[in-house]
Amino acid sequence: MTLHLGVLGIDHGHIFGMLGGMKEQGCTCDLWWTKGPAVTENKFQEVFPELEKVDDRRRILDDPKIDMVLISAVPNQRAALAIEAMQAGKDVMVDKPGCITLEELAEIKRVQKETGRIWSVNFSERFQVPAVAVAERLVEEGAIGRVIQTVNLAPHKQNLKTRPEWYFQREAYGGILADIGSHQVDQFLHFTKSTKVTIGHALVENTTMPDRPGFQDYGEMTLVGDKGHGYVRLDWFTPDGLPTWGDGRLFLLGTEGTIELRKYTDIGQPHRTNNLYLFNGEKNEYIDCSQEPLPYFPRLIEDVQNRTETAAPQDHTFLTMEIAISAQMQAEA
């Protein structure tokens, strides 16, 4: 059995990976809705010409054939849409951040428990990166022992000409730590297996755009977990000379070795993605991970069908957003 999907909101380009990844697994989709104009709309219609745009989202929410909705609306709209979808009996995959306030998160938790629906936040920097899937397998096999620290570097290009106005509005996108930082918190929790975390340090800045006071182009946080430690740096300072949107890196420090992921490029080399470097007591090697399959989408489909939590435990997703939002609040206090 495959899933039938609907789309609520296409404001962020992550919708292409979300819907494309599910369709590659055999899922179908007929209807999409978005609130107001979206900068992605022309491209969305080019990539998915078979889909019909509807004016009323209730056509999607009330359609009994639709099993799951994908949400990539403006971040401050995502919680309300997810709650509405769960109350309509739909499972949900939402772009990160899944919500931007602790009040929204509390209501999502309440409705998820009440309805029993799945609320999955697509942390694409883990779920849609083949190099991370290889790192997960190596860690599970004991290649570097127990992971005791993660370091996440997440630089981005500003690409100002392509950004809609909401990108610069703090009340719309939620702040750099709550938004982009949720990716990194997810990876920290996943690899250290921490379930209790304190925020040792959190900082946000607007360095380059004094005329846009809501914009944040730098953020960092340190995380102290019950099973490991983490450092996260986020920024919008990637220069145009880089052949991609950012030199995202993940370092996994283990008790018996280290893994470094250069996810999106490898500086000083011909442009190549999904690079993994491993060294331990026996190995010192480079691994090309570009052909590794992504487990998130098939696992999520099975979770919808079997009511399981193999793609990402629900409590993990809740905790990820709680930490990211709390770090944002601490940085702005």
mmCIF file of C-alpha atoms in Angstrom:
data_model
loop_
_atom_site.group_PDB
_atom_site.id
_atom_site.type_symbol
_atom_site.label_atom_id
_atom_site.label_comp_id
_atom_site.label_asym_id
_atom_site.label_seq_id
_atom_site.Cartn_x
_atom_site.Cartn_y
_atom_site.Cartn_z
ATOM 1 C CA MET A 1 0.000 0.000 0.000
ATOM 2 C CA THR A 2 1.310 3.459 -0.889
ATOM 3 C CA LEU A 3 0.283 6.718 0.747
ATOM 4 C CA HIS A 4 -1.800 9.441 -0.800
ATOM 5 C CA LEU A 5 -0.537 12.912 0.093
ATOM 6 C CA GLY A 6 -1.705 16.516 0.119
ATOM 7 C CA VAL A 7 0.400 19.680 0.382
ATOM 8 C CA LEU A 8 -0.331 22.647 2.646
ATOM 9 C CA GLY A 9 2.105 25.486 1.991
ATOM 10 C CA ILE A 10 5.053 25.682 -0.405
ATOM 11 C CA ASP A 11 6.743 28.823 0.939
ATOM 12 C CA HIS A 12 10.114 27.134 1.541
ATOM 13 C CA GLY A 13 12.063 25.255 -1.112
ATOM 14 C CA HIS A 14 12.369 22.241 1.174
ATOM 15 C CA ILE A 15 8.966 21.170 -0.152
ATOM 16 C CA PHE A 16 10.685 19.870 -3.288
ATOM 17 C CA GLY A 17 12.768 17.367 -1.328
ATOM 18 C CA MET A 18 9.868 16.448 0.929
ATOM 19 C CA LEU A 19 7.388 15.696 -1.837
ATOM 20 C CA GLY A 20 9.995 14.371 -4.265
ATOM 21 C CA GLY A 21 11.346 11.951 -1.665
ATOM 22 C CA MET A 22 7.898 10.562 -0.898
ATOM 23 C CA LYS A 23 6.922 10.265 -4.572
ATOM 24 C CA GLU A 24 10.126 8.315 -5.248
ATOM 25 C CA GLN A 25 8.814 5.754 -2.765
ATOM 26 C CA GLY A 26 5.580 5.385 -4.731
ATOM 27 C CA CYS A 27 3.383 7.868 -2.882
ATOM 28 C CA THR A 28 0.810 9.826 -4.879
ATOM 29 C CA CYS A 29 -0.369 13.415 -4.588
ATOM 30 C CA ASP A 30 -3.107 15.309 -6.436
ATOM 31 C CA LEU A 31 -3.861 18.494 -4.493
ATOM 32 C CA TRP A 32 -1.888 21.384 -3.048
ATOM 33 C CA TRP A 33 -2.736 24.648 -1.321
ATOM 34 C CA THR A 34 -0.710 27.624 -0.198
ATOM 35 C CA LYS A 35 -1.639 30.855 1.580
ATOM 36 C CA GLY A 36 -1.026 33.827 -0.695
ATOM 37 C CA PRO A 37 1.813 34.118 -3.220
ATOM 38 C CA ALA A 38 4.914 31.959 -2.752
ATOM 39 C CA VAL A 39 8.273 32.558 -4.441
ATOM 40 C CA THR A 40 8.455 28.821 -5.161
ATOM 41 C CA GLU A 41 5.148 28.626 -7.029
ATOM 42 C CA ASN A 42 6.355 28.780 -10.641
ATOM 43 C CA LYS A 43 9.044 26.168 -10.014
ATOM 44 C CA PHE A 44 6.622 23.991 -8.040
ATOM 45 C CA GLN A 45 4.194 23.927 -10.944
ATOM 46 C CA GLU A 46 7.027 23.103 -13.341
ATOM 47 C CA VAL A 47 8.328 20.218 -11.205
ATOM 48 C CA PHE A 48 4.890 18.846 -10.253
ATOM 49 C CA PRO A 49 2.618 19.821 -13.179
ATOM 50 C CA GLU A 50 0.227 16.959 -12.452
ATOM 51 C CA LEU A 51 -0.893 18.496 -9.148
ATOM 52 C CA GLU A 52 -3.998 20.686 -8.866
ATOM 53 C CA LYS A 53 -3.904 23.878 -6.814
ATOM 54 C CA VAL A 54 -6.985 24.361 -4.628
ATOM 55 C CA ASP A 55 -8.263 27.602 -3.132
ATOM 56 C CA ASP A 56 -9.688 26.023 0.029
ATOM 57 C CA ARG A 57 -7.414 23.811 2.150
ATOM 58 C CA ARG A 58 -10.493 22.012 3.502
ATOM 59 C CA ARG A 59 -10.590 20.137 0.189
ATOM 60 C CA ILE A 60 -7.359 18.488 1.304
ATOM 61 C CA LEU A 61 -8.200 18.147 4.980
ATOM 62 C CA ASP A 62 -11.637 16.679 4.312
ATOM 63 C CA ASP A 63 -10.513 14.264 1.580
ATOM 64 C CA PRO A 64 -10.736 10.744 3.063
ATOM 65 C CA LYS A 65 -8.251 9.384 0.504
ATOM 66 C CA ILE A 66 -5.416 11.580 1.828
ATOM 67 C CA ASP A 67 -3.294 9.834 4.464
ATOM 68 C CA MET A 68 -0.658 12.490 5.151
ATOM 69 C CA VAL A 69 -0.138 16.174 4.515
ATOM 70 C CA LEU A 70 3.224 17.824 3.828
ATOM 71 C CA ILE A 71 3.602 21.348 5.227
ATOM 72 C CA SER A 72 6.190 23.890 4.122
ATOM 73 C CA ALA A 73 4.325 27.100 4.874
ATOM 74 C CA VAL A 74 5.880 30.185 6.492
ATOM 75 C CA PRO A 75 7.235 28.887 9.838
ATOM 76 C CA ASN A 76 4.800 30.817 12.033
ATOM 77 C CA GLN A 77 1.897 29.148 10.174
ATOM 78 C CA ARG A 78 3.140 25.568 10.444
ATOM 79 C CA ALA A 79 1.915 24.701 13.931
ATOM 80 C CA ALA A 80 -1.690 25.754 13.263
ATOM 81 C CA LEU A 81 -1.763 23.867 9.960
ATOM 82 C CA ALA A 82 -0.302 20.719 11.539
ATOM 83 C CA ILE A 83 -2.821 20.853 14.381
ATOM 84 C CA GLU A 84 -5.670 21.308 11.916
ATOM 85 C CA ALA A 85 -4.390 18.373 9.860
ATOM 86 C CA MET A 86 -4.026 16.032 12.837
ATOM 87 C CA GLN A 87 -7.524 16.925 14.028
ATOM 88 C CA ALA A 88 -8.742 16.047 10.519
ATOM 89 C CA GLY A 89 -7.210 12.581 10.899
ATOM 90 C CA LYS A 90 -4.091 13.165 8.815
ATOM 91 C CA ASP A 91 -0.511 12.324 9.663
ATOM 92 C CA VAL A 92 1.903 15.202 9.124
ATOM 93 C CA MET A 93 5.360 15.771 7.708
ATOM 94 C CA VAL A 94 6.344 19.382 8.326
ATOM 95 C CA ASP A 95 9.414 21.309 7.223
ATOM 96 C CA LYS A 96 11.747 22.486 9.958
ATOM 97 C CA PRO A 97 11.178 24.324 12.226
ATOM 98 C CA GLY A 98 8.002 22.443 13.021
ATOM 99 C CA CYS A 99 6.962 25.318 15.266
ATOM 100 C CA ILE A 100 8.570 28.484 16.647
ATOM 101 C CA THR A 101 7.204 28.924 20.187
ATOM 102 C CA LEU A 102 6.937 26.685 23.238
ATOM 103 C CA GLU A 103 3.216 27.465 23.362
ATOM 104 C CA GLU A 104 2.795 26.097 19.846
ATOM 105 C CA LEU A 105 4.808 23.025 20.787
ATOM 106 C CA ALA A 106 2.652 22.378 23.860
ATOM 107 C CA GLU A 107 -0.500 22.484 21.738
ATOM 108 C CA ILE A 108 1.042 20.195 19.107
ATOM 109 C CA LYS A 109 1.947 17.712 21.859
ATOM 110 C CA ARG A 110 -1.599 17.826 23.229
ATOM 111 C CA VAL A 111 -3.245 17.283 19.848
ATOM 112 C CA GLN A 112 -0.771 14.582 18.804
ATOM 113 C CA LYS A 113 -1.496 12.630 21.991
ATOM 114 C CA GLU A 114 -5.225 13.202 21.635
ATOM 115 C CA THR A 115 -5.395 12.107 17.981
ATOM 116 C CA GLY A 116 -2.589 9.548 17.827
ATOM 117 C CA ARG A 117 -1.391 11.033 14.544
ATOM 118 C CA ILE A 118 2.273 11.273 13.502
ATOM 119 C CA TRP A 119 3.947 14.700 13.645
ATOM 120 C CA SER A 120 7.236 14.299 11.821
ATOM 121 C CA VAL A 121 9.561 17.259 11.313
ATOM 122 C CA ASN A 122 11.729 16.701 8.246
ATOM 123 C CA PHE A 123 15.207 17.552 9.539
ATOM 124 C CA SER A 124 16.625 17.366 6.032
ATOM 125 C CA GLU A 125 20.258 17.925 7.067
ATOM 126 C CA ARG A 126 20.063 14.430 8.561
ATOM 127 C CA PHE A 127 17.192 12.727 6.738
ATOM 128 C CA GLN A 128 18.137 13.802 3.203
ATOM 129 C CA VAL A 129 21.933 13.527 3.316
ATOM 130 C CA PRO A 130 23.368 10.135 2.275
ATOM 131 C CA ALA A 131 26.624 10.828 4.158
ATOM 132 C CA VAL A 132 24.671 11.003 7.410
ATOM 133 C CA ALA A 133 23.071 7.638 6.685
ATOM 134 C CA VAL A 134 26.561 6.132 6.299
ATOM 135 C CA ALA A 135 27.711 7.810 9.509
ATOM 136 C CA GLU A 136 24.711 6.356 11.343
ATOM 137 C CA ARG A 137 25.614 2.865 10.141
ATOM 138 C CA LEU A 138 29.276 3.268 11.121
ATOM 139 C CA VAL A 139 28.368 4.532 14.581
ATOM 140 C CA GLU A 140 25.930 1.642 15.086
ATOM 141 C CA GLU A 141 28.703 -0.775 14.068
ATOM 142 C CA GLY A 142 31.008 0.733 16.708
ATOM 143 C CA ALA A 143 33.499 2.286 14.281
ATOM 144 C CA ILE A 144 34.273 5.204 16.622
ATOM 145 C CA GLY A 145 33.003 3.871 19.936
ATOM 146 C CA ARG A 146 30.490 5.969 21.859
ATOM 147 C CA VAL A 147 29.861 9.444 20.468
ATOM 148 C CA ILE A 148 30.743 11.946 23.183
ATOM 149 C CA GLN A 149 30.590 15.195 21.181
ATOM 150 C CA THR A 150 29.064 16.569 18.006
ATOM 151 C CA VAL A 151 30.226 19.754 16.275
ATOM 152 C CA ASN A 152 27.883 21.161 13.643
ATOM 153 C CA LEU A 153 28.919 23.964 11.299
ATOM 154 C CA ALA A 154 26.013 25.215 9.197
ATOM 155 C CA PRO A 155 26.975 28.144 6.933
ATOM 156 C CA HIS A 156 24.514 29.474 4.353
ATOM 157 C CA LYS A 157 24.520 31.853 1.414
ATOM 158 C CA GLN A 158 22.184 34.816 1.805
ATOM 159 C CA ASN A 159 20.952 34.794 -1.826
ATOM 160 C CA LEU A 160 18.998 37.930 -1.009
ATOM 161 C CA LYS A 161 17.406 38.273 -4.442
ATOM 162 C CA THR A 162 15.514 35.001 -3.958
ATOM 163 C CA ARG A 163 14.351 35.574 -0.381
ATOM 164 C CA PRO A 164 10.754 36.512 0.396
ATOM 165 C CA GLU A 165 10.075 39.183 2.996
ATOM 166 C CA TRP A 166 9.260 36.719 5.759
ATOM 167 C CA TYR A 167 12.884 35.506 5.812
ATOM 168 C CA PHE A 168 13.815 38.781 7.507
ATOM 169 C CA GLN A 169 10.970 38.894 10.035
ATOM 170 C CA ARG A 170 11.825 37.362 13.398
ATOM 171 C CA GLU A 171 8.168 36.756 14.240
ATOM 172 C CA ALA A 172 7.743 34.809 10.980
ATOM 173 C CA TYR A 173 10.796 32.526 10.823
ATOM 174 C CA GLY A 174 11.396 32.098 14.552
ATOM 175 C CA GLY A 175 15.059 33.105 14.871
ATOM 176 C CA ILE A 176 18.221 31.455 13.598
ATOM 177 C CA LEU A 177 18.615 28.970 16.478
ATOM 178 C CA ALA A 178 14.982 27.826 16.446
ATOM 179 C CA ASP A 179 14.948 27.602 12.652
ATOM 180 C CA ILE A 180 18.252 26.368 11.211
ATOM 181 C CA GLY A 181 19.460 25.294 14.635
ATOM 182 C CA SER A 182 16.753 22.651 14.928
ATOM 183 C CA HIS A 183 18.638 20.640 12.284
ATOM 184 C CA GLN A 184 21.744 20.626 14.431
ATOM 185 C CA VAL A 185 19.937 19.842 17.690
ATOM 186 C CA ASP A 186 18.364 16.852 15.964
ATOM 187 C CA GLN A 187 21.778 15.501 14.980
ATOM 188 C CA PHE A 188 23.218 16.121 18.453
ATOM 189 C CA LEU A 189 20.409 14.190 20.140
ATOM 190 C CA HIS A 190 20.482 11.395 17.572
ATOM 191 C CA PHE A 191 24.205 10.693 17.698
ATOM 192 C CA THR A 192 24.861 11.208 21.421
ATOM 193 C CA LYS A 193 21.546 9.565 22.394
ATOM 194 C CA SER A 194 21.043 12.278 25.008
ATOM 195 C CA THR A 195 17.551 12.659 26.421
ATOM 196 C CA LYS A 196 18.242 15.318 29.064
ATOM 197 C CA VAL A 197 19.932 18.507 27.879
ATOM 198 C CA THR A 198 20.887 21.871 29.285
ATOM 199 C CA ILE A 199 21.895 24.845 27.159
ATOM 200 C CA GLY A 200 25.315 26.029 28.279
ATOM 201 C CA HIS A 201 25.502 29.023 25.942
ATOM 202 C CA ALA A 202 23.305 30.592 23.266
ATOM 203 C CA LEU A 203 23.930 33.686 21.140
ATOM 204 C CA VAL A 204 22.388 35.351 18.080
ATOM 205 C CA GLU A 205 23.517 38.416 16.126
ATOM 206 C CA ASN A 206 22.612 40.597 13.186
ATOM 207 C CA THR A 207 26.016 41.584 11.828
ATOM 208 C CA THR A 208 25.360 42.598 8.233
ATOM 209 C CA MET A 209 21.841 44.059 8.017
ATOM 210 C CA PRO A 210 21.186 46.857 10.511
ATOM 211 C CA ASP A 211 18.316 47.974 8.275
ATOM 212 C CA ARG A 212 16.668 44.572 8.859
ATOM 213 C CA PRO A 213 16.524 44.355 12.668
ATOM 214 C CA GLY A 214 14.597 41.065 12.603
ATOM 215 C CA PHE A 215 17.275 39.253 10.619
ATOM 216 C CA GLN A 216 19.893 37.094 12.381
ATOM 217 C CA ASP A 217 22.963 36.101 10.397
ATOM 218 C CA TYR A 218 24.989 34.441 13.163
ATOM 219 C CA GLY A 219 24.082 32.067 15.954
ATOM 220 C CA GLU A 220 25.796 29.561 18.198
ATOM 221 C CA MET A 221 24.969 27.285 21.101
ATOM 222 C CA THR A 222 26.594 24.710 23.315
ATOM 223 C CA LEU A 223 24.578 21.742 24.518
ATOM 224 C CA VAL A 224 25.307 19.628 27.581
ATOM 225 C CA GLY A 225 23.533 16.300 27.420
ATOM 226 C CA ASP A 226 23.342 13.371 29.796
ATOM 227 C CA LYS A 227 25.261 11.286 27.218
ATOM 228 C CA GLY A 228 27.340 13.805 25.305
ATOM 229 C CA HIS A 229 28.133 17.375 24.413
ATOM 230 C CA GLY A 230 27.519 19.557 21.381
ATOM 231 C CA TYR A 231 28.614 22.782 19.734
ATOM 232 C CA VAL A 232 26.621 24.433 16.944
ATOM 233 C CA ARG A 233 27.534 27.387 14.721
ATOM 234 C CA LEU A 234 25.071 28.849 12.209
ATOM 235 C CA ASP A 235 25.687 31.712 9.813
ATOM 236 C CA TRP A 236 24.708 33.430 6.572
ATOM 237 C CA PHE A 237 28.260 34.379 5.541
ATOM 238 C CA THR A 238 29.027 31.853 2.762
ATOM 239 C CA PRO A 239 30.663 33.789 -0.137
ATOM 240 C CA ASP A 240 29.628 33.373 -3.739
ATOM 241 C CA GLY A 241 32.849 31.546 -4.641
ATOM 242 C CA LEU A 242 31.561 28.353 -3.033
ATOM 243 C CA PRO A 243 29.799 26.189 -5.663
ATOM 244 C CA THR A 244 26.873 25.425 -3.362
ATOM 245 C CA TRP A 245 24.713 27.082 -0.700
ATOM 246 C CA GLY A 246 26.959 26.196 2.249
ATOM 247 C CA ASP A 247 29.888 24.099 3.445
ATOM 248 C CA GLY A 248 27.888 22.156 6.028
ATOM 249 C CA ARG A 249 30.006 19.926 8.237
ATOM 250 C CA LEU A 250 29.360 17.481 11.048
ATOM 251 C CA PHE A 251 32.098 16.163 13.341
ATOM 252 C CA LEU A 252 31.433 13.109 15.511
ATOM 253 C CA LEU A 253 33.982 12.617 18.271
ATOM 254 C CA GLY A 254 33.913 9.082 19.605
ATOM 255 C CA THR A 255 35.755 7.288 22.359
ATOM 256 C CA GLU A 256 37.612 5.245 19.720
ATOM 257 C CA GLY A 257 37.704 7.445 16.617
ATOM 258 C CA THR A 258 36.335 10.413 14.707
ATOM 259 C CA ILE A 259 34.034 10.921 11.731
ATOM 260 C CA GLU A 260 33.866 14.145 9.734
ATOM 261 C CA LEU A 261 31.132 14.761 7.186
ATOM 262 C CA ARG A 262 31.563 17.379 4.473
ATOM 263 C CA LYS A 263 27.989 17.177 3.318
ATOM 264 C CA TYR A 264 27.561 19.567 0.421
ATOM 265 C CA THR A 265 31.033 20.163 -0.997
ATOM 266 C CA ASP A 266 34.732 19.584 -0.314
ATOM 267 C CA ILE A 267 36.777 22.767 -0.381
ATOM 268 C CA GLY A 268 39.820 22.727 -2.654
ATOM 269 C CA GLN A 269 38.599 19.657 -4.552
ATOM 270 C CA PRO A 270 36.399 19.271 -7.617
ATOM 271 C CA HIS A 271 32.870 19.853 -6.383
ATOM 272 C CA ARG A 272 31.578 16.654 -4.818
ATOM 273 C CA THR A 273 28.962 16.043 -2.155
ATOM 274 C CA ASN A 274 28.458 13.495 0.640
ATOM 275 C CA ASN A 275 32.050 13.142 1.755
ATOM 276 C CA LEU A 276 32.891 11.152 4.895
ATOM 277 C CA TYR A 277 36.287 10.950 6.596
ATOM 278 C CA LEU A 278 36.871 8.233 9.193
ATOM 279 C CA PHE A 279 39.842 7.492 11.367
ATOM 280 C CA ASN A 280 40.085 5.132 14.323
ATOM 281 C CA GLY A 281 42.554 2.589 15.681
ATOM 282 C CA GLU A 282 42.662 0.711 12.379
ATOM 283 C CA LYS A 283 41.482 3.018 9.609
ATOM 284 C CA ASN A 284 42.246 6.387 8.066
ATOM 285 C CA GLU A 285 39.958 6.658 5.062
ATOM 286 C CA TYR A 286 37.699 8.689 2.809
ATOM 287 C CA ILE A 287 34.277 7.277 1.918
ATOM 288 C CA ASP A 288 32.169 8.504 -0.999
ATOM 289 C CA CYS A 289 28.601 8.258 0.318
ATOM 290 C CA SER A 290 26.766 9.622 -2.703
ATOM 291 C CA GLN A 291 25.052 6.321 -3.564
ATOM 292 C CA GLU A 292 23.799 5.550 -0.053
ATOM 293 C CA PRO A 293 19.980 5.208 0.080
ATOM 294 C CA LEU A 294 17.981 7.478 2.383
ATOM 295 C CA PRO A 295 16.019 5.522 4.997
ATOM 296 C CA TYR A 296 13.766 8.343 6.280
ATOM 297 C CA PHE A 297 11.087 8.284 3.597
ATOM 298 C CA PRO A 298 10.474 4.501 3.472
ATOM 299 C CA ARG A 299 10.556 4.338 7.262
ATOM 300 C CA LEU A 300 8.010 7.144 7.567
ATOM 301 C CA ILE A 301 5.705 5.403 5.116
ATOM 302 C CA GLU A 302 5.944 2.222 7.183
ATOM 303 C CA ASP A 303 5.260 4.235 10.337
ATOM 304 C CA VAL A 304 2.043 5.597 8.845
ATOM 305 C CA GLN A 305 0.984 2.128 7.778
ATOM 306 C CA ASN A 306 2.010 0.300 10.970
ATOM 307 C CA ARG A 307 1.645 3.124 13.559
ATOM 308 C CA THR A 308 5.301 2.777 14.561
ATOM 309 C CA GLU A 309 8.111 5.312 15.192
ATOM 310 C CA THR A 310 11.076 4.084 13.158
ATOM 311 C CA ALA A 311 11.776 7.250 11.120
ATOM 312 C CA ALA A 312 12.150 9.374 14.259
ATOM 313 C CA PRO A 313 10.662 8.740 17.703
ATOM 314 C CA GLN A 314 7.937 11.270 18.489
ATOM 315 C CA ASP A 315 9.553 12.246 21.790
ATOM 316 C CA HIS A 316 12.835 12.912 19.966
ATOM 317 C CA THR A 317 11.093 15.324 17.609
ATOM 318 C CA PHE A 318 9.379 17.101 20.477
ATOM 319 C CA LEU A 319 12.637 17.407 22.422
ATOM 320 C CA THR A 320 14.516 18.701 19.385
ATOM 321 C CA MET A 321 12.107 21.596 18.930
ATOM 322 C CA GLU A 322 11.960 22.287 22.667
ATOM 323 C CA ILE A 323 15.753 22.678 22.862
ATOM 324 C CA ALA A 324 16.045 24.764 19.688
ATOM 325 C CA ILE A 325 13.288 27.158 20.763
ATOM 326 C CA SER A 326 14.637 27.364 24.326
ATOM 327 C CA ALA A 327 18.121 28.198 23.018
ATOM 328 C CA GLN A 328 16.610 30.940 20.870
ATOM 329 C CA MET A 329 14.814 32.374 23.897
ATOM 330 C CA GLN A 330 17.971 32.206 26.010
ATOM 331 C CA ALA A 331 19.999 33.997 23.341
ATOM 332 C CA GLU A 332 17.448 36.804 23.123
ATOM 333 C CA ALA A 333 16.817 37.160 26.857
#
